[in-house]
Amino acid sequence: MEYVRAWTLPAVLAVAQLALLPQLARWTGHPLDTAGLIADAVATVLVGIALGYRRRYPVAAYAGTVAAIALGSLATHPDVLAIAGFADMIALYSVSARRGTRIVFATAGAGLLLQIAVTLRLYGGGREFGATITSAAVVYLLVAALGHSRRKWTAARAAVAGKLADAEAERRDAAVTERRRLARELHDVSAHLLTSIVVTGSAAQRLADRQPSLTAEALDFAARTGKETLDTLRTLVAVLREPDPSTPADQSAVSPTGFASLATGFADLGQRVTVSADPVPERVEKVLGMIAREALTNTVRYAPGANVEVLVEAADGHAVLTVTDDGSAPGVAGLGSGHGLAGARERAEAAGGTLTAGPRMGGGWRVTAAVPVAGARAAGRRGPGEPRVRFADVALSVALGLLPVTFAIFADESDPAWNLDTADAALYALVLILHALPVMWRRAAPWAAFGAVLATSWLWPAVAGQAVPQSPWLFAAGAGTELAAVYAVAAYARRGWTTWLAAPLAAGSLSGVLVRIAASDGSLDGHPATTAAIAGAWAFLGVLGSMILFAGWGIGFTARIRRRRVAERDRSALSAATADAVAVAHAERIRIAAGLREDVLARTGAVVEAAERGQLDAVIGQARAGLAAMRDLLGSLRGDGDGARRDPQAAAAAIAGLCAEYRSDGREVALDAPAEFPSLAPDADVSAFRLVDAVLAGGDTGPAQVSMHGDGRYLRITVEGVPVAAKRPTVAGLRARLAAIGGGLSVDPAGTVRAWLPTRTVPEVTPWRSA
């Protein structure tokens, strides 16, 4: 398909030029001899060949096209190559659509210099030479602007496809992400409380003979701490079972704790903690507070009674937490699960920061975490509301101002209405450029630009009949600016349904200007310029202009609706993928809440009951059992267990396994694919699996058929029997994703999804089915 698209236009141009070559020579008054006919035919073929490579090698294609046209023009005459002459503009568009701005200007500049040399060789200097080069420069500028706009549009679509791909990846990984997040929360909420019960109870056991009172204190501490743990876990379970899946993931049963109060709580466990903290934003305080609590919990485990220092410093756009201990006392073995430090590091990285931990020189341990502070972005960036002038708008403004001047220069010099000398042309160009200048701001401020266009048009009567010939038709050539302004209002202004007013307003103003110029000498078309004649002429021109301007308004309003529909489709697809991710995460939270209630809560309740009965040994045993249950739950959440579910590889080779999973679950999903197939480009390989996965999971429950085959350049995937999935917004996201990598997607009303994805250019073989 790509091959056909690349060569169809060059072939059409070349065939048309060759077929009409004798007629063009006769019509333009430049008859060809045999040598000239052969030279133009060769130039046409070379133009077609060069243009065929414009997508793959745009700069080289442009150079070859311009050179071939120049040789043909010098051999005969440029007018004879009128059809092939469009090839250089097509090639320049490809350069602008696929290369950076600097390369575009350098390429277009080189082509313009060559055209200047050819024009000088053919015509010499003079007004026509200046008009020819000016018009060529303006046309080149317009073509480059169109290509630039296309490149920006393609980049924007690729960005949207990237966002949709990220949302799809988030949906696919939502369960894993939620398990890891909840593992951190569970560890931060309850593991350190159960650890403190074991530490306190074990110390009381060792010192029971010398300090019997410690047993009662340990039992009291176990009862209080166990109840606190129960309350915290019950609240967390309630939050996890919250039926509203739109609750933000950052909300939990744990509230941020100030560093000072955090230190006080650990001082009650016998730690000697000192705190020095700079003020930091609440979001950063929460992240660092969780990390500090983990670090302090580790000091209770491995260095009870040690001297601990907590330091928080804000500098260079970061908040840095440092927790150090001197390791002066031995800890209780067997309490750590190994997940605390990993969870703290994940928490820091999730906030865009880093965490390091290791032994200190001279003994002890140090944990350092650095998290960026929100709002540290450099000032001076352009705000979202500031007006911007785009390259395409500048090019359009220049074209509207200069092209009418070149048209007037090329017009019949025998007509005094069009006869411009150098001074006339300069003043005429100045007036038209001032008139077209507001078009540069047609996107940022469409109504203001429209008003400025209408206002500057009344400069025309001031110069008509002075230095510039008194001709309304001379100035009517600049009416394209009004058309561009009306289009801009229709396409970009707010309150879309009021934009229709721009057409009659522009028509009334423009017809008034033209009638004013025509009647400046007291006559209209050879008759006295009476009030009735002026009103009639104004009404006639106003109606005629309104018809043209309303057509421009309609085109602009259609573009407005299309742009809005594309944006709504993208937002809908992104929202659908995000909602699916939230739903998956919510389901995972429900599952984890059940595990908490069945395992950890039961053990923690047993700790409280044993403490109230005065059974210290049972308290320690149940607390250790609770820690073990917590460790097992954390291990399952982090995927450490052997039974952890592994997602299939998100690549095309996993489609066979995906279909097999559906069949094992009772849904008939057939796969028709060759045993071997040329391997895909990396992006296409991943997209193929995501396409089939998303379509099959789109809500249909009946039989489905997945067919895959290739034609050497594309992998073609057809999924039949999915009418529900075919109507979901997710399809829009898939279409955008495939378009970004050079593929495409279509849907028919019967519920069939068809997609094509580009393959590798180097043939490799990948097995599609596994035994």
mmCIF file of N, CA and C in Angstrom, residues 654-695:
data_model
loop_
_atom_site.group_PDB
_atom_site.id
_atom_site.type_symbol
_atom_site.label_atom_id
_atom_site.label_comp_id
_atom_site.label_asym_id
_atom_site.label_seq_id
_atom_site.Cartn_x
_atom_site.Cartn_y
_atom_site.Cartn_z
ATOM 1 N N ALA A 654 2.556 -13.760 21.432
ATOM 2 C CA ALA A 654 1.725 -14.211 22.549
ATOM 3 C C ALA A 654 0.252 -14.262 22.192
ATOM 4 N N ILE A 655 -0.128 -13.893 20.955
ATOM 5 C CA ILE A 655 -1.544 -13.900 20.589
ATOM 6 C C ILE A 655 -2.115 -15.309 20.634
ATOM 7 N N ALA A 656 -1.317 -16.300 20.203
ATOM 8 C CA ALA A 656 -1.800 -17.682 20.257
ATOM 9 C C ALA A 656 -2.121 -18.088 21.684
ATOM 10 N N GLY A 657 -1.231 -17.739 22.621
ATOM 11 C CA GLY A 657 -1.501 -18.049 24.021
ATOM 12 C C GLY A 657 -2.705 -17.305 24.556
ATOM 13 N N LEU A 658 -2.892 -16.066 24.111
ATOM 14 C CA LEU A 658 -4.051 -15.287 24.551
ATOM 15 C C LEU A 658 -5.350 -15.946 24.098
ATOM 16 N N CYS A 659 -5.406 -16.385 22.849
ATOM 17 C CA CYS A 659 -6.604 -17.073 22.353
ATOM 18 C C CYS A 659 -6.833 -18.376 23.111
ATOM 19 N N ALA A 660 -5.740 -19.070 23.433
ATOM 20 C CA ALA A 660 -5.872 -20.311 24.191
ATOM 21 C C ALA A 660 -6.433 -20.055 25.580
ATOM 22 N N GLU A 661 -6.034 -18.952 26.212
ATOM 23 C CA GLU A 661 -6.575 -18.611 27.530
ATOM 24 C C GLU A 661 -8.085 -18.399 27.459
ATOM 25 N N TYR A 662 -8.538 -17.700 26.416
ATOM 26 C CA TYR A 662 -9.980 -17.494 26.276
ATOM 27 C C TYR A 662 -10.708 -18.824 26.090
ATOM 28 N N ARG A 663 -10.104 -19.728 25.286
ATOM 29 C CA ARG A 663 -10.756 -21.031 25.095
ATOM 30 C C ARG A 663 -10.804 -21.819 26.387
ATOM 31 N N SER A 664 -9.747 -21.729 27.196
ATOM 32 C CA SER A 664 -9.751 -22.444 28.469
ATOM 33 C C SER A 664 -10.782 -21.875 29.432
ATOM 34 N N ASP A 665 -11.140 -20.602 29.252
ATOM 35 C CA ASP A 665 -12.167 -19.982 30.097
ATOM 36 C C ASP A 665 -13.569 -20.195 29.561
ATOM 37 N N GLY A 666 -13.696 -20.932 28.449
ATOM 38 C CA GLY A 666 -15.014 -21.279 27.936
ATOM 39 C C GLY A 666 -15.488 -20.466 26.756
ATOM 40 N N ARG A 667 -14.716 -19.508 26.285
ATOM 41 C CA ARG A 667 -15.133 -18.718 25.127
ATOM 42 C C ARG A 667 -14.429 -19.239 23.881
ATOM 43 N N GLU A 668 -15.178 -19.441 22.833
ATOM 44 C CA GLU A 668 -14.615 -19.984 21.603
ATOM 45 C C GLU A 668 -13.940 -18.865 20.815
ATOM 46 N N VAL A 669 -12.612 -18.863 20.819
ATOM 47 C CA VAL A 669 -11.826 -17.882 20.084
ATOM 48 C C VAL A 669 -10.866 -18.643 19.183
ATOM 49 N N ALA A 670 -11.136 -18.630 17.891
ATOM 50 C CA ALA A 670 -10.310 -19.360 16.931
ATOM 51 C C ALA A 670 -9.218 -18.446 16.389
ATOM 52 N N LEU A 671 -8.081 -19.045 16.067
ATOM 53 C CA LEU A 671 -6.950 -18.306 15.517
ATOM 54 C C LEU A 671 -6.549 -18.930 14.193
ATOM 55 N N ASP A 672 -6.509 -18.096 13.166
ATOM 56 C CA ASP A 672 -6.046 -18.527 11.847
ATOM 57 C C ASP A 672 -4.793 -17.727 11.520
ATOM 58 N N ALA A 673 -3.625 -18.364 11.663
ATOM 59 C CA ALA A 673 -2.353 -17.679 11.426
ATOM 60 C C ALA A 673 -1.361 -18.680 10.858
ATOM 61 N N PRO A 674 -0.459 -18.230 10.010
ATOM 62 C CA PRO A 674 0.557 -19.144 9.469
ATOM 63 C C PRO A 674 1.517 -19.585 10.562
ATOM 64 N N ALA A 675 2.149 -20.733 10.340
ATOM 65 C CA ALA A 675 3.103 -21.236 11.326
ATOM 66 C C ALA A 675 4.321 -20.337 11.425
ATOM 67 N N GLU A 676 4.699 -19.701 10.319
ATOM 68 C CA GLU A 676 5.835 -18.781 10.311
ATOM 69 C C GLU A 676 5.415 -17.509 9.586
ATOM 70 N N PHE A 677 6.025 -16.412 10.041
ATOM 71 C CA PHE A 677 5.664 -15.130 9.448
ATOM 72 C C PHE A 677 6.820 -14.162 9.615
ATOM 73 N N PRO A 678 7.078 -13.274 8.618
ATOM 74 C CA PRO A 678 8.154 -12.290 8.801
ATOM 75 C C PRO A 678 7.931 -11.471 10.057
ATOM 76 N N SER A 679 8.992 -11.259 10.835
ATOM 77 C CA SER A 679 8.854 -10.575 12.113
ATOM 78 C C SER A 679 8.497 -9.112 11.916
ATOM 79 N N LEU A 680 7.933 -8.526 12.964
ATOM 80 C CA LEU A 680 7.413 -7.165 12.907
ATOM 81 C C LEU A 680 8.421 -6.171 13.441
ATOM 82 N N ALA A 681 8.197 -4.898 13.086
ATOM 83 C CA ALA A 681 8.931 -3.822 13.735
ATOM 84 C C ALA A 681 8.557 -3.816 15.213
ATOM 85 N N PRO A 682 9.463 -3.369 16.103
ATOM 86 C CA PRO A 682 9.201 -3.458 17.550
ATOM 87 C C PRO A 682 7.876 -2.833 17.973
ATOM 88 N N ASP A 683 7.574 -1.608 17.502
ATOM 89 C CA ASP A 683 6.322 -0.969 17.881
ATOM 90 C C ASP A 683 5.121 -1.764 17.390
ATOM 91 N N ALA A 684 5.212 -2.278 16.166
ATOM 92 C CA ALA A 684 4.113 -3.052 15.613
ATOM 93 C C ALA A 684 3.952 -4.380 16.347
ATOM 94 N N ASP A 685 5.058 -4.965 16.786
ATOM 95 C CA ASP A 685 5.012 -6.241 17.501
ATOM 96 C C ASP A 685 4.189 -6.109 18.779
ATOM 97 N N VAL A 686 4.448 -5.022 19.519
ATOM 98 C CA VAL A 686 3.699 -4.784 20.759
ATOM 99 C C VAL A 686 2.259 -4.400 20.438
ATOM 100 N N SER A 687 2.074 -3.564 19.418
ATOM 101 C CA SER A 687 0.733 -3.082 19.086
ATOM 102 C C SER A 687 -0.172 -4.217 18.619
ATOM 103 N N ALA A 688 0.389 -5.224 17.951
ATOM 104 C CA ALA A 688 -0.427 -6.338 17.477
ATOM 105 C C ALA A 688 -1.087 -7.062 18.643
ATOM 106 N N PHE A 689 -0.294 -7.337 19.684
ATOM 107 C CA PHE A 689 -0.868 -8.021 20.849
ATOM 108 C C PHE A 689 -1.897 -7.136 21.539
ATOM 109 N N ARG A 690 -1.570 -5.848 21.721
ATOM 110 C CA ARG A 690 -2.496 -4.954 22.416
ATOM 111 C C ARG A 690 -3.806 -4.805 21.644
ATOM 112 N N LEU A 691 -3.712 -4.806 20.318
ATOM 113 C CA LEU A 691 -4.922 -4.735 19.502
ATOM 114 C C LEU A 691 -5.837 -5.923 19.779
ATOM 115 N N VAL A 692 -5.305 -7.130 19.644
ATOM 116 C CA VAL A 692 -6.125 -8.331 19.840
ATOM 117 C C VAL A 692 -6.601 -8.424 21.282
ATOM 118 N N ASP A 693 -5.728 -8.103 22.236
ATOM 119 C CA ASP A 693 -6.100 -8.158 23.649
ATOM 120 C C ASP A 693 -7.247 -7.203 23.954
ATOM 121 N N ALA A 694 -7.142 -5.959 23.471
ATOM 122 C CA ALA A 694 -8.171 -4.960 23.758
ATOM 123 C C ALA A 694 -9.496 -5.304 23.098
ATOM 124 N N VAL A 695 -9.448 -5.814 21.860
ATOM 125 C CA VAL A 695 -10.687 -6.127 21.146
ATOM 126 C C VAL A 695 -11.392 -7.330 21.777
#
